[in-house]
Coordinates of C-alpha atoms in Angstrom, one line a residue:
Chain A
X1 CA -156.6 -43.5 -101.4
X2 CA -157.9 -41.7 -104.4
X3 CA -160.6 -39.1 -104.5
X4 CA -163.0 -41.2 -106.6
X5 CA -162.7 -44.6 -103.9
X6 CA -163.6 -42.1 -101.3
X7 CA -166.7 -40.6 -103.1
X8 CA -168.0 -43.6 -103.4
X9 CA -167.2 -45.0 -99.4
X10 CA -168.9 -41.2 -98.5
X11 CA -172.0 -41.5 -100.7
X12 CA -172.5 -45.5 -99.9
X13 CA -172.1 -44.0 -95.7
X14 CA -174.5 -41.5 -96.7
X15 CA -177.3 -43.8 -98.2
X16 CA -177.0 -46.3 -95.5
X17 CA -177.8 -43.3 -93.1
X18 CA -180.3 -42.1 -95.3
X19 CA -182.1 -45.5 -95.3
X20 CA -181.7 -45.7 -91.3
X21 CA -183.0 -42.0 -91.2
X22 CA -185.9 -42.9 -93.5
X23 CA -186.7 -46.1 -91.4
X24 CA -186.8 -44.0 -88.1
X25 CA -189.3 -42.0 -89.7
X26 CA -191.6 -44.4 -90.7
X27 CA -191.3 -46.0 -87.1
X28 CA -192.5 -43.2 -85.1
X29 CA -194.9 -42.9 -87.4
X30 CA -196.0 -46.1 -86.7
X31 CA -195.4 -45.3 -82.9
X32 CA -197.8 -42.4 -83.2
X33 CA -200.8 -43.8 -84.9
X34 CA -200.0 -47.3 -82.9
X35 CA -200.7 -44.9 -79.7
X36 CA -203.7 -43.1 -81.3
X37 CA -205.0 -46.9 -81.7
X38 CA -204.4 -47.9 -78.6
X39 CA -206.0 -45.0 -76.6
X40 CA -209.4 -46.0 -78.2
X41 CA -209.1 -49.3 -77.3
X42 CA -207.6 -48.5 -73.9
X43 CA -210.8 -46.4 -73.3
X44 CA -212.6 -50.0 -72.8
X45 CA -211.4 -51.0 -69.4
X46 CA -213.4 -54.7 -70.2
X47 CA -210.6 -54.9 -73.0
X48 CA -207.8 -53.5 -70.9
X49 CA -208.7 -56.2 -68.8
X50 CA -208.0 -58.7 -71.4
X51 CA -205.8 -58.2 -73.7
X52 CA -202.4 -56.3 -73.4
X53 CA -203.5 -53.3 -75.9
X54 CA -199.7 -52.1 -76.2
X55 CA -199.2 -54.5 -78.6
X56 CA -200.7 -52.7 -80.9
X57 CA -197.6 -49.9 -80.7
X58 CA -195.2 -52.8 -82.2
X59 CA -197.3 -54.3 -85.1
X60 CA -198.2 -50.4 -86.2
X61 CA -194.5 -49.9 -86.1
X62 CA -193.7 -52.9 -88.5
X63 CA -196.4 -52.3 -90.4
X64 CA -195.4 -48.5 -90.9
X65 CA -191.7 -49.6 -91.5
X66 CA -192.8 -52.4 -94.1
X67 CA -195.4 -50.1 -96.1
X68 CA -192.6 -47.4 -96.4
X69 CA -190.3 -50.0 -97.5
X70 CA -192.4 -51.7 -99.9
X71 CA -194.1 -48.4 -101.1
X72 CA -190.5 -47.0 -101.5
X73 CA -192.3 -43.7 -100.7
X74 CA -190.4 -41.7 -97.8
X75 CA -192.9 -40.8 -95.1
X76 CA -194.4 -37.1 -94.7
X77 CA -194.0 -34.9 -92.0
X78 CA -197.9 -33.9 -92.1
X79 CA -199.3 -37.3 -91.3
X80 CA -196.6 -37.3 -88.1
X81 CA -197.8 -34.2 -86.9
X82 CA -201.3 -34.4 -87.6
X83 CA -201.3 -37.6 -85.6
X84 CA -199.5 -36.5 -82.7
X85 CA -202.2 -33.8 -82.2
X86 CA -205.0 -36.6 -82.5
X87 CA -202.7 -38.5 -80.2
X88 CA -202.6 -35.6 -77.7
X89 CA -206.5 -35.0 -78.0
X90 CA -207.3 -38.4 -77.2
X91 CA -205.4 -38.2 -74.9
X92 CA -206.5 -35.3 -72.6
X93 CA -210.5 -36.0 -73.4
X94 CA -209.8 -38.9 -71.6
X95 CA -207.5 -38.5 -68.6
X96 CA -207.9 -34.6 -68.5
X97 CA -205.2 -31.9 -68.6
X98 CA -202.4 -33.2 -66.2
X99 CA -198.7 -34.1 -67.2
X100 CA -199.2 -37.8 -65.7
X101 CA -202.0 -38.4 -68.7
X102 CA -198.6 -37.0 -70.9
X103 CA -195.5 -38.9 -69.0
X104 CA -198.0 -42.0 -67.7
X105 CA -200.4 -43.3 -70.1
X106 CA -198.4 -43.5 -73.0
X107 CA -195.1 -44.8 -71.1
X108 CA -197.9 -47.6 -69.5
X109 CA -198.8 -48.7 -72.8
X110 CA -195.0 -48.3 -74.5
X111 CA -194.0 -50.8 -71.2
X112 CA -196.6 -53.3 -71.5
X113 CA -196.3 -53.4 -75.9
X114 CA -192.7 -53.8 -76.4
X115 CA -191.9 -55.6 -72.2
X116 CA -190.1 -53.4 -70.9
X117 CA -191.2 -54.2 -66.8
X118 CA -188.0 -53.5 -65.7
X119 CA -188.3 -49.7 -66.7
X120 CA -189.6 -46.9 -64.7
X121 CA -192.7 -45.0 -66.7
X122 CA -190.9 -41.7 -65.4
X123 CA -188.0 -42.7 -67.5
X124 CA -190.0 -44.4 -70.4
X125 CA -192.1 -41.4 -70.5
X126 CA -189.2 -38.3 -70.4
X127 CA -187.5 -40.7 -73.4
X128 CA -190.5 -40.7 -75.8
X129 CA -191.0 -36.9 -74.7
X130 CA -187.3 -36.4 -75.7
X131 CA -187.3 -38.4 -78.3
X132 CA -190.5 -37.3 -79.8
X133 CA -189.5 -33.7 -79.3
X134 CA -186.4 -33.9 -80.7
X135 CA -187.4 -35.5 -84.4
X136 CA -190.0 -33.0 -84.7
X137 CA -187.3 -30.2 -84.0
X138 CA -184.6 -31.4 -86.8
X139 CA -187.5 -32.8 -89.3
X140 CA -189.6 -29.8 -89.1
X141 CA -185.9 -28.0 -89.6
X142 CA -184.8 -30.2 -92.4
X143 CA -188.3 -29.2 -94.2
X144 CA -187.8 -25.7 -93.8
X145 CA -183.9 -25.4 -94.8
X146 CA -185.1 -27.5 -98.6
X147 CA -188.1 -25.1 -99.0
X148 CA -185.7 -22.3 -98.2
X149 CA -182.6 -24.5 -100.8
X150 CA -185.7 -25.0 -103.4
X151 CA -186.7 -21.3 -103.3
X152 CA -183.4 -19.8 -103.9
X153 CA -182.7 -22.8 -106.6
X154 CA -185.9 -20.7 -108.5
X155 CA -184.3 -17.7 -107.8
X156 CA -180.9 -18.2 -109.5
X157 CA -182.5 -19.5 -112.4
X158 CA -184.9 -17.0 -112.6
Chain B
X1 CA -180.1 -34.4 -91.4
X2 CA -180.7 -38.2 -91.3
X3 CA -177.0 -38.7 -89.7
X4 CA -177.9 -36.5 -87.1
X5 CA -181.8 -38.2 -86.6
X6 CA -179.9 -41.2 -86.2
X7 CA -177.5 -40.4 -83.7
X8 CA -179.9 -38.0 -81.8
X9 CA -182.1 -41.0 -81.2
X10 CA -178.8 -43.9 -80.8
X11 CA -178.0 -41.4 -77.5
X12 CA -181.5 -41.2 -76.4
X13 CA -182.1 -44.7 -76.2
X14 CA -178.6 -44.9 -74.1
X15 CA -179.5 -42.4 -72.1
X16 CA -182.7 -44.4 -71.7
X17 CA -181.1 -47.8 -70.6
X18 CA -179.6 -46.3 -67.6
X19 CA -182.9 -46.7 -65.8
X20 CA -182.7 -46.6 -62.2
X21 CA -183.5 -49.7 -60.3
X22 CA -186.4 -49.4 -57.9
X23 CA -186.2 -48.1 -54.4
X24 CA -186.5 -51.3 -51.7
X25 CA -188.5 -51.1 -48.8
X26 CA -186.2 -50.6 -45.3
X27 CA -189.0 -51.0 -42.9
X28 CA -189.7 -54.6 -43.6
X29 CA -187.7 -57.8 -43.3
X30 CA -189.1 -58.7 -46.7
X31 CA -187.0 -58.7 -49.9
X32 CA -187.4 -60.1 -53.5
X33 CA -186.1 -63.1 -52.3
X34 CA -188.1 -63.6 -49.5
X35 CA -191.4 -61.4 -50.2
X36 CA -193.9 -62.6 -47.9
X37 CA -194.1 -62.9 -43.7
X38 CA -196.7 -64.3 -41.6
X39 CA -197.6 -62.9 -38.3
X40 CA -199.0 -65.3 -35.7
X41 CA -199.2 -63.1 -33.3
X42 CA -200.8 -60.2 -35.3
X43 CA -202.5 -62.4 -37.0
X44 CA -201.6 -60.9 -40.6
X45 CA -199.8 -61.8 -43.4
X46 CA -197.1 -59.3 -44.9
X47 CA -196.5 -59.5 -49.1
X48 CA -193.9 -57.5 -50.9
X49 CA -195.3 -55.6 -53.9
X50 CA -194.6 -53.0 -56.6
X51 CA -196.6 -50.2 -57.3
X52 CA -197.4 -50.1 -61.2
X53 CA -198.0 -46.5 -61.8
X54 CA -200.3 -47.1 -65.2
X55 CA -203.4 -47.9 -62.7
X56 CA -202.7 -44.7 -60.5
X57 CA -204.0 -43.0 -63.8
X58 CA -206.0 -46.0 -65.2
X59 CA -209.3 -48.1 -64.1
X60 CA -208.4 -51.7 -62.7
X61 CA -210.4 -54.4 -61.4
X62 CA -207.1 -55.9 -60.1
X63 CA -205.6 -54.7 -56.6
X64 CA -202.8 -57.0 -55.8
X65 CA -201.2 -59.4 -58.9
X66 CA -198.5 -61.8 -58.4
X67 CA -195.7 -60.4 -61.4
X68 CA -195.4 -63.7 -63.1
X69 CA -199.2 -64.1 -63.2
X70 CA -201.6 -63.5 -66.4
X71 CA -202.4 -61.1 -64.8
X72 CA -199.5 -59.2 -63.4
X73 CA -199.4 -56.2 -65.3
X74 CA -202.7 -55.3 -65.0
X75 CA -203.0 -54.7 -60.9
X76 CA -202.3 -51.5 -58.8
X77 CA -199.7 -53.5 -56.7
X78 CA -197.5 -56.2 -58.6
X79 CA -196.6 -58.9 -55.7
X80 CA -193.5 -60.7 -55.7
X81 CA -195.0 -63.6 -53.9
X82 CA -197.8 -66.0 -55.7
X83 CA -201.5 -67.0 -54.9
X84 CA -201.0 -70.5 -53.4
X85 CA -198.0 -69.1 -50.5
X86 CA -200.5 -66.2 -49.9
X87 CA -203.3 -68.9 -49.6
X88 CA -201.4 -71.0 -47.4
X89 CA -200.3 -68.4 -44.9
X90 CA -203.6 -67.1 -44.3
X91 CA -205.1 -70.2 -43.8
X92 CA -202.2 -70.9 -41.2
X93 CA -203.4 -68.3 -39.3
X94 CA -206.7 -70.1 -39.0
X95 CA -208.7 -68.2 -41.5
X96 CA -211.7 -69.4 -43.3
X97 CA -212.7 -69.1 -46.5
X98 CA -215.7 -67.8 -48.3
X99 CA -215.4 -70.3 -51.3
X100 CA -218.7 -68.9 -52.4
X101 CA -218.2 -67.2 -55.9
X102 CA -218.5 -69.7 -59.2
X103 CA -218.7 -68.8 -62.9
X104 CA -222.1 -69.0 -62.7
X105 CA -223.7 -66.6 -59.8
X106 CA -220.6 -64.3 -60.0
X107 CA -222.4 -61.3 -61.4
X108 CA -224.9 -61.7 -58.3
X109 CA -223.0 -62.5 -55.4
X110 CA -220.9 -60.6 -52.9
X111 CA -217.8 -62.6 -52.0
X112 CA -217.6 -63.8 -48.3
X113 CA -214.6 -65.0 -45.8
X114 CA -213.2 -63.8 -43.1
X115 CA -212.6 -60.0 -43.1
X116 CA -209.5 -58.3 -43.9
X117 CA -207.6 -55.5 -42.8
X118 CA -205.7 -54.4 -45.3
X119 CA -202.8 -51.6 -45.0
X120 CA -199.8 -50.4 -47.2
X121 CA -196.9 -48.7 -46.3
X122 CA -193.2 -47.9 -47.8
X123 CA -189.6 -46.9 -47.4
X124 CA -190.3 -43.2 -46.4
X125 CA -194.0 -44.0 -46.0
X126 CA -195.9 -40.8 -43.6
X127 CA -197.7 -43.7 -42.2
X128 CA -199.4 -47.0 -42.4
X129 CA -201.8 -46.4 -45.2
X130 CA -205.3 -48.2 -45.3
X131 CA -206.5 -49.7 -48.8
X132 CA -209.2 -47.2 -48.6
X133 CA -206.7 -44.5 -48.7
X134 CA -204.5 -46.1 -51.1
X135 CA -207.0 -47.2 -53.6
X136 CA -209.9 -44.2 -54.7
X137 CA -213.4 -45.6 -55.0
X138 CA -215.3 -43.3 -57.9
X139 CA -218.6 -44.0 -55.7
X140 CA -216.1 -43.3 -52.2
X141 CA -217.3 -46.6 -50.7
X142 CA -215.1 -48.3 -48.5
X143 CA -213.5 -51.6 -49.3
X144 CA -214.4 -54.7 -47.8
X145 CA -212.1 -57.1 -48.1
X146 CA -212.8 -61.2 -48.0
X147 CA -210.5 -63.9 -47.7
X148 CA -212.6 -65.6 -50.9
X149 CA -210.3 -68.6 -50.6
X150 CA -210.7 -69.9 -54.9
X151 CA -207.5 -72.0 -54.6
X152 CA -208.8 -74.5 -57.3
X153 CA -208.9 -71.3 -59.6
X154 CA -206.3 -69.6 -58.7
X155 CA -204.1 -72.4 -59.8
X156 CA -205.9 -73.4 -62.9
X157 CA -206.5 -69.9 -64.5
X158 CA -202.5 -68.6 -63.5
X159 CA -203.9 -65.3 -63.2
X160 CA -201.7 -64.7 -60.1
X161 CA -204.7 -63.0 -58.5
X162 CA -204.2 -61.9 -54.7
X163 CA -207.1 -59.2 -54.2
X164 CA -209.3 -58.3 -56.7
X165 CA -211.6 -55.3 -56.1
X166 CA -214.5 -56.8 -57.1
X167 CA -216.4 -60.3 -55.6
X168 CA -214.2 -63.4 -57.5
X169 CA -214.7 -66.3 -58.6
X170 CA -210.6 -66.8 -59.1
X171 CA -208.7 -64.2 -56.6
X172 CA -207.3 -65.3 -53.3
X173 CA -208.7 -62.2 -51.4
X174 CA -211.5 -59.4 -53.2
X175 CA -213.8 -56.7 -52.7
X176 CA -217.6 -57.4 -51.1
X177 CA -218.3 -54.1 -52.2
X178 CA -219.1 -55.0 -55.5
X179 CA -220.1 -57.9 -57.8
X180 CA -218.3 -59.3 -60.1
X181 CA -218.6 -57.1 -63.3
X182 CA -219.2 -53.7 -61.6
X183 CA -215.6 -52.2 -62.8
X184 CA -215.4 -53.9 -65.9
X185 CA -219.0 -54.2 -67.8
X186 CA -221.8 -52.3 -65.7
X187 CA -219.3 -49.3 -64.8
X188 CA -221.0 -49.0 -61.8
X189 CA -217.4 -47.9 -60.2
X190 CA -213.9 -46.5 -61.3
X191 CA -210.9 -48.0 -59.2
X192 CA -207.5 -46.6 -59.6
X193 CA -204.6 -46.1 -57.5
X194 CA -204.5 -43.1 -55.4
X195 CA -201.6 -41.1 -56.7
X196 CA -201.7 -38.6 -53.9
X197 CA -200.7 -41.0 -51.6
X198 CA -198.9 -43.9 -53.1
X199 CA -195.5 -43.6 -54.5
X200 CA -194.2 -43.7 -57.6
X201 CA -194.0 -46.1 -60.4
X202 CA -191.6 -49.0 -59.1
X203 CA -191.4 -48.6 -55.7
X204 CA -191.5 -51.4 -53.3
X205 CA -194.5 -51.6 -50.9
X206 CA -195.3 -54.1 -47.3
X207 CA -199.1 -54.9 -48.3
X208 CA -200.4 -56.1 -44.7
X209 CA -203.8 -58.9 -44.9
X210 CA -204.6 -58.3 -41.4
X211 CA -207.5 -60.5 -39.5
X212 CA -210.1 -57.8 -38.9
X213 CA -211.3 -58.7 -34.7

């Protein structure tokens, strides 16, 4: 196999991951502000009543994925953060500071959006912790290593 | 960075799938396949349920939901047996019915019926639990449990209603406590599971509909 043939395999690998990667973002994202969403409207018990509110955590999640898609715009880590914290406030003003409001409400809401009744909320709730965690770990780190690439780009060719 | 995003999350979700099935109840005869009991001699009717951990956190108006109901994911307890069995047995053991609540005067009447006793225990259970202690009141008022009866209702909405905890016009059993609309509209009351005494998410539960003497 010559060294051009696999350039091209490693570069076509790398955008297919990139695109995955890219995707991923935009749907937790969507996750976020589809839980932000659906803790206001979970706040109306009437409603809760009614309607299965989780569904709102899937249709934010397509619509995040499509509008990154279509926008062909890659999604910012400020907006995921920023919403977390709303999340998070919402959150405790209305169950209070305990770690069931953390692990239970958003796992209740995660089950009943995408059906998922034979899952525990312990376990839905420690994934989306992990899961959460961990892309706002390597994206924050991925943000920092380009500043720190970009900065000592300037300084060479300063 | 994206390669590794990718594959962080791919093992997560793996790791996810590996849920572990919910505990079953060893003090009872009942199982999935067979998740209700009658009582002659105690006079009580025995239903298999699951505790639903979002309304241990959460307001309900719904105590006791039959899963495959409109309504089964949206109770304290989801049972595994359904509104016209539950109906049946507990007018086998010679119970009468309230059949008082319509559409129209729900807001303004208490449900009636013959009283219930109703208790909940578990595999590794401390003791027989009543509803009182297993469900929190915001207001701390007892509940008072009706056999409402609502058949006709019950099978045309599908809600899969057993005990609602509030008077209704549609569940099997609910609250006399409170009207119809006191959880939901006027917020005269918050009901939520008592997590200080129930068990986890998942875990299977006896609910006992006992005739109160």
């Amino acid at each position: 196999m010559n060294k051009r043939t696999q350039d091209a395999r490693d570069e076509e690998k790398g955008s297919w991951v990139r695109l995955v990667g890219e995707h991923l973002k935009a749907a937790l994202t969507g996750l976020v502000a589809g839980y932000c969403l659906a803790l206001v409207l979970g706040r109306s018990v009437w409603l809760d009543m009614r309607v299965n509110v989780g569904h709102v955590l899937p249709v934010s999640v397509a619509c995040l994925v499509l509008a990154s898609k279509n926008r062909q715009r890659p999604v910012g880590i400020v907006p995921f953060l920023l919403l977390q914290v709303l999340g998070l406030a919402l959150l405790f003003s209305a169950y209070g500071l305990s770690s069931s409001a953390i692990l239970i409400v958003p796992a209740g809401l995660f089950r009943e959006g995408f059906h998922l009744s034979s899952f525990s909320l312990t376990n839905i709730g420690l994934f989306l912790l992990c899961l959460i965690g961990t892309v706002d770990a390597v994206w924050m780190y991925a943000v920092v290593r380009e500043r720190i690439r970009n900065r000592r780009r300037h300084w060479t060719q300063d | 960075m994206m390669k590794h995003l990718f594959l962080l999350a791919l093992a997560l979700v793996l790791c996810a799938s590996f849920g572990a099935p919910p505990a079953y109840s060893q003090e009872t005869t009942l199982t999935p396949q067979n998740p209700l009991a009658v009582d002659m001699k105690e006079r009580s009717v025995s239903v298999l349920a699951q505790v639903n951990g979002k309304y241990l956190v959460q307001t309900t108006r719904h105590g006791v939901v039959f899963k495959e109901g409109k309504n089964g994911e949206k109770s304290v307890f989801v049972a595994l047996a359904d509104p016209e069995t539950f109906y049946a047995s507990l007018v086998k053991l010679g119970l009468k019915a309230g059949n008082n609540m319509t559409w129209d005067n729900k807001e303004k009447t208490y449900v009636q019926g013959d009283p219930l006793d109703v208790s909940v225990t578990w595999k590794g259970a401390k003791k027989v639990y009543s509803i009182d202690e297993a469900i929190k009141d915001s207001n701390g008022k007892p509940l008072a449990i009706r056999f409402g009866g609502n058949l006709a209702a019950a099978l045309k909405m599908k809600t899969g209603c057993l005990m609602c905890l509030d008077s209704c016009p549609v569940g099997i059993t609910s609250n006399a406590t409170y009207t119809y609309g006191a959880i939901e509209t006027r917020k005269e009351a918050a009901l939520t599971g008592n997590k200080d005494v129930l068990p986890p998410d998942g875990t299977l539960v006896v609910i006992t509909f006992k005739a109160k003497k």
